[in-house]
mmCIF file with all atom_site columns, C-alpha atoms and ligand atoms in Angstrom:
data_model
loop_
_atom_site.group_PDB
_atom_site.id
_atom_site.type_symbol
_atom_site.label_atom_id
_atom_site.label_alt_id
_atom_site.label_comp_id
_atom_site.label_asym_id
_atom_site.label_entity_id
_atom_site.label_seq_id
_atom_site.pdbx_PDB_ins_code
_atom_site.Cartn_x
_atom_site.Cartn_y
_atom_site.Cartn_z
_atom_site.occupancy
_atom_site.B_iso_or_equiv
_atom_site.pdbx_formal_charge
_atom_site.auth_seq_id
_atom_site.auth_comp_id
_atom_site.auth_asym_id
_atom_site.auth_atom_id
_atom_site.pdbx_PDB_model_num
ATOM   1   C  CA  . MET A 1 1   ? -0.047 -0.438 -0.014 1.00 0.00 ? 15  MET A CA  1
ATOM   2   C  CA  . LEU A 1 2   ? 1.136  3.385  -0.819 1.00 0.00 ? 16  LEU A CA  1
ATOM   3   C  CA  . GLY A 1 3   ? 5.011  2.081  -2.097 1.00 0.00 ? 17  GLY A CA  1
ATOM   4   C  CA  . TRP A 1 4   ? 5.011  5.467  -3.570 1.00 0.00 ? 18  TRP A CA  1
ATOM   5   C  CA  . LEU A 1 5   ? 5.925  6.803  -0.042 1.00 0.00 ? 19  LEU A CA  1
ATOM   6   C  CA  . ARG A 1 6   ? 7.370  4.183  1.391  1.00 0.00 ? 20  ARG A CA  1
ATOM   7   C  CA  . PRO A 1 7   ? 10.579 4.843  3.280  1.00 0.00 ? 21  PRO A CA  1
ATOM   8   C  CA  . ASP A 1 8   ? 13.171 2.131  2.359  1.00 0.00 ? 22  ASP A CA  1
ATOM   9   C  CA  . MET A 1 9   ? 14.061 2.129  5.691  1.00 0.00 ? 23  MET A CA  1
ATOM   10  C  CA  . MET A 1 10  ? 13.420 3.497  9.544  1.00 0.00 ? 24  MET A CA  1
ATOM   11  C  CA  . ALA A 1 11  ? 14.970 4.255  11.576 1.00 0.00 ? 25  ALA A CA  1
ATOM   12  C  CA  . GLU A 1 12  ? 14.757 5.810  15.671 1.00 0.00 ? 26  GLU A CA  1
ATOM   13  C  CA  . SER A 1 13  ? 16.889 8.492  15.409 1.00 0.00 ? 27  SER A CA  1
ATOM   14  C  CA  . ALA A 1 14  ? 19.050 9.797  12.864 1.00 0.00 ? 28  ALA A CA  1
ATOM   15  C  CA  . ALA A 1 15  ? 21.462 8.764  15.379 1.00 0.00 ? 29  ALA A CA  1
ATOM   16  C  CA  . GLN A 1 16  ? 20.807 5.504  14.965 1.00 0.00 ? 30  GLN A CA  1
ATOM   17  C  CA  . VAL A 1 17  ? 21.123 4.889  10.951 1.00 0.00 ? 31  VAL A CA  1
ATOM   18  C  CA  . PRO A 1 18  ? 23.438 2.305  9.589  1.00 0.00 ? 32  PRO A CA  1
ATOM   19  C  CA  . PHE A 1 19  ? 25.479 5.433  7.814  1.00 0.00 ? 33  PHE A CA  1
ATOM   20  C  CA  . ARG A 1 20  ? 28.610 2.411  7.610  1.00 0.00 ? 34  ARG A CA  1
ATOM   21  C  CA  . GLU A 1 21  ? 26.992 -0.095 6.361  1.00 0.00 ? 35  GLU A CA  1
ATOM   22  C  CA  . LEU A 1 22  ? 25.532 2.689  3.603  1.00 0.00 ? 36  LEU A CA  1
ATOM   23  C  CA  . ALA A 1 23  ? 28.741 3.319  2.894  1.00 0.00 ? 37  ALA A CA  1
ATOM   24  C  CA  . LYS A 1 24  ? 30.153 -0.237 2.535  1.00 0.00 ? 38  LYS A CA  1
ATOM   25  C  CA  . ARG A 1 25  ? 27.038 -0.461 0.202  1.00 0.00 ? 39  ARG A CA  1
ATOM   26  C  CA  . GLY A 1 26  ? 28.289 2.524  -2.016 1.00 0.00 ? 40  GLY A CA  1
ATOM   27  C  CA  . VAL A 1 27  ? 27.033 5.139  -0.284 1.00 0.00 ? 41  VAL A CA  1
ATOM   28  C  CA  . ARG A 1 28  ? 28.423 9.097  -1.287 1.00 0.00 ? 42  ARG A CA  1
ATOM   29  C  CA  . GLY A 1 29  ? 26.168 10.903 0.636  1.00 0.00 ? 43  GLY A CA  1
ATOM   30  C  CA  . VAL A 1 30  ? 23.908 12.386 2.779  1.00 0.00 ? 44  VAL A CA  1
ATOM   31  C  CA  . ILE A 1 31  ? 20.965 14.544 2.365  1.00 0.00 ? 45  ILE A CA  1
ATOM   32  C  CA  . PHE A 1 32  ? 19.596 15.525 5.534  1.00 0.00 ? 46  PHE A CA  1
ATOM   33  C  CA  . ASP A 1 33  ? 16.272 17.650 6.971  1.00 0.00 ? 47  ASP A CA  1
ATOM   34  C  CA  . ILE A 1 34  ? 17.320 19.274 9.807  1.00 0.00 ? 48  ILE A CA  1
ATOM   35  C  CA  . ASP A 1 35  ? 14.446 20.183 12.044 1.00 0.00 ? 49  ASP A CA  1
ATOM   36  C  CA  . ASN A 1 36  ? 12.937 17.429 13.934 1.00 0.00 ? 50  ASN A CA  1
ATOM   37  C  CA  . THR A 1 37  ? 15.302 15.041 12.755 1.00 0.00 ? 51  THR A CA  1
ATOM   38  C  CA  . LEU A 1 38  ? 18.587 16.519 13.867 1.00 0.00 ? 52  LEU A CA  1
ATOM   39  C  CA  . VAL A 1 39  ? 17.641 18.812 16.453 1.00 0.00 ? 53  VAL A CA  1
ATOM   40  C  CA  . PRO A 1 40  ? 14.053 20.257 17.531 1.00 0.00 ? 54  PRO A CA  1
ATOM   41  C  CA  . HIS A 1 41  ? 12.035 22.200 15.150 1.00 0.00 ? 55  HIS A CA  1
ATOM   42  C  CA  . GLY A 1 42  ? 14.325 25.797 15.241 1.00 0.00 ? 56  GLY A CA  1
ATOM   43  C  CA  . PHE A 1 43  ? 17.272 24.688 17.747 1.00 0.00 ? 57  PHE A CA  1
ATOM   44  C  CA  . ALA A 1 44  ? 21.002 25.442 16.534 1.00 0.00 ? 58  ALA A CA  1
ATOM   45  C  CA  . ALA A 1 45  ? 23.262 22.708 15.669 1.00 0.00 ? 59  ALA A CA  1
ATOM   46  C  CA  . ASP A 1 46  ? 24.271 20.768 19.265 1.00 0.00 ? 60  ASP A CA  1
ATOM   47  C  CA  . GLU A 1 47  ? 27.107 18.404 19.491 1.00 0.00 ? 61  GLU A CA  1
ATOM   48  C  CA  . ALA A 1 48  ? 25.648 15.503 18.631 1.00 0.00 ? 62  ALA A CA  1
ATOM   49  C  CA  . ALA A 1 49  ? 24.482 16.874 15.307 1.00 0.00 ? 63  ALA A CA  1
ATOM   50  C  CA  . VAL A 1 50  ? 28.416 18.267 14.576 1.00 0.00 ? 64  VAL A CA  1
ATOM   51  C  CA  . ALA A 1 51  ? 29.370 13.828 15.789 1.00 0.00 ? 65  ALA A CA  1
ATOM   52  C  CA  . LEU A 1 52  ? 26.766 12.602 12.925 1.00 0.00 ? 66  LEU A CA  1
ATOM   53  C  CA  . ALA A 1 53  ? 27.978 14.435 10.781 1.00 0.00 ? 67  ALA A CA  1
ATOM   54  C  CA  . HIS A 1 54  ? 31.905 14.206 11.008 1.00 0.00 ? 68  HIS A CA  1
ATOM   55  C  CA  . GLU A 1 55  ? 31.667 10.342 11.742 1.00 0.00 ? 69  GLU A CA  1
ATOM   56  C  CA  . ILE A 1 56  ? 30.114 10.379 8.014  1.00 0.00 ? 70  ILE A CA  1
ATOM   57  C  CA  . LYS A 1 57  ? 31.977 12.567 6.684  1.00 0.00 ? 71  LYS A CA  1
ATOM   58  C  CA  . SER A 1 58  ? 34.845 10.606 8.305  1.00 0.00 ? 72  SER A CA  1
ATOM   59  C  CA  . LEU A 1 59  ? 33.737 6.983  6.167  1.00 0.00 ? 73  LEU A CA  1
ATOM   60  C  CA  . GLY A 1 60  ? 33.965 9.642  2.779  1.00 0.00 ? 74  GLY A CA  1
ATOM   61  C  CA  . VAL A 1 61  ? 30.930 9.791  2.083  1.00 0.00 ? 75  VAL A CA  1
ATOM   62  C  CA  . GLY A 1 62  ? 29.422 14.013 1.266  1.00 0.00 ? 76  GLY A CA  1
ATOM   63  C  CA  . VAL A 1 63  ? 26.648 15.548 3.625  1.00 0.00 ? 77  VAL A CA  1
ATOM   64  C  CA  . CYS A 1 64  ? 24.188 17.966 2.238  1.00 0.00 ? 78  CYS A CA  1
ATOM   65  C  CA  . LEU A 1 65  ? 21.035 19.746 4.693  1.00 0.00 ? 79  LEU A CA  1
ATOM   66  C  CA  . LEU A 1 66  ? 18.232 20.152 2.878  1.00 0.00 ? 80  LEU A CA  1
ATOM   67  C  CA  . SER A 1 67  ? 15.152 22.093 4.586  1.00 0.00 ? 81  SER A CA  1
ATOM   68  C  CA  . ASN A 1 68  ? 12.262 24.511 3.695  1.00 0.00 ? 82  ASN A CA  1
ATOM   69  C  CA  . ASN A 1 69  ? 13.521 26.950 6.023  1.00 0.00 ? 83  ASN A CA  1
ATOM   70  C  CA  . SER A 1 70  ? 14.541 29.939 5.258  1.00 0.00 ? 84  SER A CA  1
ATOM   71  C  CA  . GLU A 1 71  ? 18.929 30.635 5.165  1.00 0.00 ? 85  GLU A CA  1
ATOM   72  C  CA  . LYS A 1 72  ? 18.923 32.662 8.158  1.00 0.00 ? 86  LYS A CA  1
ATOM   73  C  CA  . ARG A 1 73  ? 17.617 29.304 9.801  1.00 0.00 ? 87  ARG A CA  1
ATOM   74  C  CA  . VAL A 1 74  ? 20.227 26.947 7.469  1.00 0.00 ? 88  VAL A CA  1
ATOM   75  C  CA  . ALA A 1 75  ? 22.974 28.635 6.558  1.00 0.00 ? 89  ALA A CA  1
ATOM   76  C  CA  . PRO A 1 76  ? 24.946 28.593 10.804 1.00 0.00 ? 90  PRO A CA  1
ATOM   77  C  CA  . PHE A 1 77  ? 23.457 25.245 11.149 1.00 0.00 ? 91  PHE A CA  1
ATOM   78  C  CA  . ALA A 1 78  ? 25.442 23.618 7.599  1.00 0.00 ? 92  ALA A CA  1
ATOM   79  C  CA  . ASP A 1 79  ? 28.388 25.700 9.278  1.00 0.00 ? 93  ASP A CA  1
ATOM   80  C  CA  . ALA A 1 80  ? 28.537 24.225 12.435 1.00 0.00 ? 94  ALA A CA  1
ATOM   81  C  CA  . LEU A 1 81  ? 28.546 20.989 10.854 1.00 0.00 ? 95  LEU A CA  1
ATOM   82  C  CA  . GLY A 1 82  ? 30.894 21.853 7.574  1.00 0.00 ? 96  GLY A CA  1
ATOM   83  C  CA  . ALA A 1 83  ? 28.217 20.083 5.276  1.00 0.00 ? 97  ALA A CA  1
ATOM   84  C  CA  . TYR A 1 84  ? 26.097 21.418 2.103  1.00 0.00 ? 98  TYR A CA  1
ATOM   85  C  CA  . PHE A 1 85  ? 23.508 23.169 2.085  1.00 0.00 ? 99  PHE A CA  1
ATOM   86  C  CA  . ILE A 1 86  ? 19.776 24.107 0.049  1.00 0.00 ? 100 ILE A CA  1
ATOM   87  C  CA  . ALA A 1 87  ? 17.501 26.429 1.930  1.00 0.00 ? 101 ALA A CA  1
ATOM   88  C  CA  . LYS A 1 88  ? 14.172 27.377 1.006  1.00 0.00 ? 102 LYS A CA  1
ATOM   89  C  CA  . ALA A 1 89  ? 14.316 23.826 -1.047 1.00 0.00 ? 103 ALA A CA  1
ATOM   90  C  CA  . GLY A 1 90  ? 10.461 23.535 -1.514 1.00 0.00 ? 104 GLY A CA  1
ATOM   91  C  CA  . LYS A 1 91  ? 10.108 20.042 -0.996 1.00 0.00 ? 105 LYS A CA  1
ATOM   92  C  CA  . PRO A 1 92  ? 8.707  17.347 -1.301 1.00 0.00 ? 106 PRO A CA  1
ATOM   93  C  CA  . GLY A 1 93  ? 9.707  18.742 -5.000 1.00 0.00 ? 107 GLY A CA  1
ATOM   94  C  CA  . VAL A 1 94  ? 12.497 17.734 -6.063 1.00 0.00 ? 108 VAL A CA  1
ATOM   95  C  CA  . GLY A 1 95  ? 15.000 19.990 -7.065 1.00 0.00 ? 109 GLY A CA  1
ATOM   96  C  CA  . GLY A 1 96  ? 16.302 20.606 -4.514 1.00 0.00 ? 110 GLY A CA  1
ATOM   97  C  CA  . TYR A 1 97  ? 17.000 16.441 -3.998 1.00 0.00 ? 111 TYR A CA  1
ATOM   98  C  CA  . ARG A 1 98  ? 19.289 17.260 -7.305 1.00 0.00 ? 112 ARG A CA  1
ATOM   99  C  CA  . GLU A 1 99  ? 20.819 20.170 -7.006 1.00 0.00 ? 113 GLU A CA  1
ATOM   100 C  CA  . ALA A 1 100 ? 22.051 18.646 -3.583 1.00 0.00 ? 114 ALA A CA  1
ATOM   101 C  CA  . CYS A 1 101 ? 23.254 15.412 -6.154 1.00 0.00 ? 115 CYS A CA  1
ATOM   102 C  CA  . LEU A 1 102 ? 25.172 17.994 -7.733 1.00 0.00 ? 116 LEU A CA  1
ATOM   103 C  CA  . LEU A 1 103 ? 26.947 20.027 -4.797 1.00 0.00 ? 117 LEU A CA  1
ATOM   104 C  CA  . LEU A 1 104 ? 27.764 16.054 -2.801 1.00 0.00 ? 118 LEU A CA  1
ATOM   105 C  CA  . GLY A 1 105 ? 29.213 15.109 -7.029 1.00 0.00 ? 119 GLY A CA  1
ATOM   106 C  CA  . THR A 1 106 ? 26.687 11.972 -6.630 1.00 0.00 ? 120 THR A CA  1
ATOM   107 C  CA  . THR A 1 107 ? 24.426 10.841 -7.919 1.00 0.00 ? 121 THR A CA  1
ATOM   108 C  CA  . ALA A 1 108 ? 20.273 9.525  -7.228 1.00 0.00 ? 122 ALA A CA  1
ATOM   109 C  CA  . GLN A 1 109 ? 21.762 5.640  -7.035 1.00 0.00 ? 123 GLN A CA  1
ATOM   110 C  CA  . THR A 1 110 ? 25.026 6.938  -4.935 1.00 0.00 ? 124 THR A CA  1
ATOM   111 C  CA  . THR A 1 111 ? 22.674 9.191  -1.738 1.00 0.00 ? 125 THR A CA  1
ATOM   112 C  CA  . VAL A 1 112 ? 20.802 8.782  0.781  1.00 0.00 ? 126 VAL A CA  1
ATOM   113 C  CA  . PHE A 1 113 ? 17.986 11.361 2.644  1.00 0.00 ? 127 PHE A CA  1
ATOM   114 C  CA  . VAL A 1 114 ? 16.877 11.570 6.499  1.00 0.00 ? 128 VAL A CA  1
ATOM   115 C  CA  . GLY A 1 115 ? 14.057 13.349 7.319  1.00 0.00 ? 129 GLY A CA  1
ATOM   116 C  CA  . ASP A 1 116 ? 11.430 13.130 9.905  1.00 0.00 ? 130 ASP A CA  1
ATOM   117 C  CA  . GLN A 1 117 ? 8.447  13.795 7.064  1.00 0.00 ? 131 GLN A CA  1
ATOM   118 C  CA  . LEU A 1 118 ? 5.829  11.860 5.263  1.00 0.00 ? 132 LEU A CA  1
ATOM   119 C  CA  . PHE A 1 119 ? 4.166  13.897 2.846  1.00 0.00 ? 133 PHE A CA  1
ATOM   120 C  CA  . THR A 1 120 ? 7.265  16.760 2.379  1.00 0.00 ? 134 THR A CA  1
ATOM   121 C  CA  . ASP A 1 121 ? 11.235 14.001 3.011  1.00 0.00 ? 135 ASP A CA  1
ATOM   122 C  CA  . ILE A 1 122 ? 9.731  10.617 2.119  1.00 0.00 ? 136 ILE A CA  1
ATOM   123 C  CA  . TRP A 1 123 ? 7.736  11.610 -0.918 1.00 0.00 ? 137 TRP A CA  1
ATOM   124 C  CA  . GLY A 1 124 ? 9.929  14.652 -2.184 1.00 0.00 ? 138 GLY A CA  1
ATOM   125 C  CA  . ALA A 1 125 ? 13.179 11.409 -1.578 1.00 0.00 ? 139 ALA A CA  1
ATOM   126 C  CA  . LYS A 1 126 ? 11.116 8.476  -3.662 1.00 0.00 ? 140 LYS A CA  1
ATOM   127 C  CA  . ARG A 1 127 ? 9.881  10.895 -6.353 1.00 0.00 ? 141 ARG A CA  1
ATOM   128 C  CA  . ALA A 1 128 ? 14.233 12.135 -6.784 1.00 0.00 ? 142 ALA A CA  1
ATOM   129 C  CA  . GLY A 1 129 ? 14.806 8.439  -6.629 1.00 0.00 ? 143 GLY A CA  1
ATOM   130 C  CA  . MET A 1 130 ? 16.474 8.596  -3.213 1.00 0.00 ? 144 MET A CA  1
ATOM   131 C  CA  . TYR A 1 131 ? 16.891 4.983  -1.409 1.00 0.00 ? 145 TYR A CA  1
ATOM   132 C  CA  . SER A 1 132 ? 14.820 7.203  1.693  1.00 0.00 ? 146 SER A CA  1
ATOM   133 C  CA  . ILE A 1 133 ? 14.638 6.603  5.079  1.00 0.00 ? 147 ILE A CA  1
ATOM   134 C  CA  . LEU A 1 134 ? 12.432 8.210  8.666  1.00 0.00 ? 148 LEU A CA  1
ATOM   135 C  CA  . VAL A 1 135 ? 13.335 9.007  11.210 1.00 0.00 ? 149 VAL A CA  1
ATOM   136 C  CA  . LYS A 1 136 ? 11.270 9.998  14.690 1.00 0.00 ? 150 LYS A CA  1
ATOM   137 C  CA  . PRO A 1 137 ? 10.418 13.005 14.966 1.00 0.00 ? 151 PRO A CA  1
ATOM   138 C  CA  . ILE A 1 138 ? 12.948 14.109 17.880 1.00 0.00 ? 152 ILE A CA  1
ATOM   139 C  CA  . HIS A 1 139 ? 10.186 16.816 19.609 1.00 0.00 ? 153 HIS A CA  1
ATOM   140 C  CA  . PRO A 1 140 ? 6.418  16.416 20.269 1.00 0.00 ? 154 PRO A CA  1
ATOM   141 C  CA  . LYS A 1 141 ? 5.682  20.066 19.587 1.00 0.00 ? 155 LYS A CA  1
ATOM   142 C  CA  . GLU A 1 142 ? 4.899  21.254 16.952 1.00 0.00 ? 156 GLU A CA  1
ATOM   143 C  CA  . GLU A 1 143 ? 4.223  23.852 14.727 1.00 0.00 ? 157 GLU A CA  1
ATOM   144 C  CA  . ILE A 1 144 ? -0.198 23.249 13.760 1.00 0.00 ? 158 ILE A CA  1
ATOM   145 C  CA  . GLN A 1 145 ? 0.393  22.742 9.920  1.00 0.00 ? 159 GLN A CA  1
ATOM   146 C  CA  . ILE A 1 146 ? 3.110  19.235 10.850 1.00 0.00 ? 160 ILE A CA  1
ATOM   147 C  CA  . ARG A 1 147 ? 0.494  17.953 13.595 1.00 0.00 ? 161 ARG A CA  1
ATOM   148 C  CA  . LEU A 1 148 ? -1.711 17.993 10.950 1.00 0.00 ? 162 LEU A CA  1
ATOM   149 C  CA  . LYS A 1 149 ? 0.218  16.514 8.687  1.00 0.00 ? 163 LYS A CA  1
ATOM   150 C  CA  . ARG A 1 150 ? 1.416  13.995 11.539 1.00 0.00 ? 164 ARG A CA  1
ATOM   151 C  CA  . ILE A 1 151 ? -2.811 12.504 12.231 1.00 0.00 ? 165 ILE A CA  1
ATOM   152 C  CA  . LEU A 1 152 ? -2.972 11.317 7.932  1.00 0.00 ? 166 LEU A CA  1
ATOM   153 C  CA  . GLU A 1 153 ? 1.272  9.539  8.726  1.00 0.00 ? 167 GLU A CA  1
ATOM   154 C  CA  . ARG A 1 154 ? -0.353 7.977  11.862 1.00 0.00 ? 168 ARG A CA  1
ATOM   155 C  CA  . PRO A 1 155 ? -2.770 4.999  10.025 1.00 0.00 ? 169 PRO A CA  1
ATOM   156 C  CA  . ILE A 1 156 ? 0.346  4.744  7.105  1.00 0.00 ? 170 ILE A CA  1
ATOM   157 C  CA  . LEU A 1 157 ? 2.500  4.127  8.871  1.00 0.00 ? 171 LEU A CA  1
ATOM   158 C  CA  . TRP A 1 158 ? 0.001  1.964  11.091 1.00 0.00 ? 172 TRP A CA  1
ATOM   159 C  CA  . TRP A 1 159 ? -0.500 -0.406 8.513  1.00 0.00 ? 173 TRP A CA  1
ATOM   160 C  CA  . TRP A 1 160 ? 2.776  -0.589 7.766  1.00 0.00 ? 174 TRP A CA  1
ATOM   161 C  CA  . GLY A 1 161 ? 4.237  -1.295 10.831 1.00 0.00 ? 175 GLY A CA  1
ATOM   162 C  CA  . LYS A 1 162 ? 1.531  -4.290 10.730 1.00 0.00 ? 176 LYS A CA  1
ATOM   163 C  CA  . HIS A 1 163 ? 2.063  -5.676 7.503  1.00 0.00 ? 177 HIS A CA  1
ATOM   164 C  CA  . GLY A 1 164 ? 6.298  -5.416 8.526  1.00 0.00 ? 178 GLY A CA  1
ATOM   165 C  CA  . ALA A 1 165 ? 6.371  -3.054 5.516  1.00 0.00 ? 179 ALA A CA  1
ATOM   166 C  CA  . VAL A 1 166 ? 9.973  -1.664 6.180  1.00 0.00 ? 180 VAL A CA  1
ATOM   167 C  CA  . GLY A 1 167 ? 12.783 -2.889 7.358  1.00 0.00 ? 181 GLY A CA  1
ATOM   168 C  CA  . CYS A 1 168 ? 15.209 -1.554 10.044 1.00 0.00 ? 182 CYS A CA  1
ATOM   169 C  CA  . ALA A 1 169 ? 18.570 -2.995 7.681  1.00 0.00 ? 183 ALA A CA  1
ATOM   170 C  CA  . ALA A 1 170 ? 19.648 -1.663 4.410  1.00 0.00 ? 184 ALA A CA  1
ATOM   171 C  CA  . ASP A 1 171 ? 19.419 -5.012 2.727  1.00 0.00 ? 185 ASP A CA  1
ATOM   172 C  CA  . GLY A 1 172 ? 16.752 -2.394 0.274  1.00 0.00 ? 186 GLY A CA  1
ATOM   173 C  CA  . LEU A 1 173 ? 19.918 -1.084 -0.830 1.00 0.00 ? 187 LEU A CA  1
ATOM   174 C  CA  . THR A 1 174 ? 20.186 -2.387 -3.881 1.00 0.00 ? 188 THR A CA  1
ATOM   175 C  CA  . LYS A 1 175 ? 20.765 0.119  -5.896 1.00 0.00 ? 189 LYS A CA  1
HETATM 176 MG MG1 . MG  B 2 .   ? 11.108 17.936 9.946  1.00 0.00 ? 150 MG  B MG1 1
#
């Protein structure tokens, strides 16, 4: 059901994603959403986010941030992580995902996307032909429009969970 929206992997948090395994399988770039994926909504880059970006880069994998938020929000965050960035990305439009690959020097086949929202993050990644990883949102207090999307996400996630649809290993990455 809803295969066009289904993430290739689900993880408890960005830190739980098996980046080492993904790198072994040929992944050369990681694109991250920021808000509620790396930090609570609106928060500055913290030690954990900086350490995660550092760890990924040490695997020879590039990091790019892709956010619908403003450059004022995204640029300092990217600076702290030493990452590329695209602000006002227009997710779920595919343009930003493609631009991110250009910055990373990767293709959709060698890039994975990590984000917390099905209808923006994951849908866009799927449309861009990219391996997509859904993480649980960090912060429970969210803006009203995001809360409404959560209400729509819930039965879909429940259905996938019930039907064992989404793996937690990197087995799906065959591209
Ligand atoms: Mg988000």
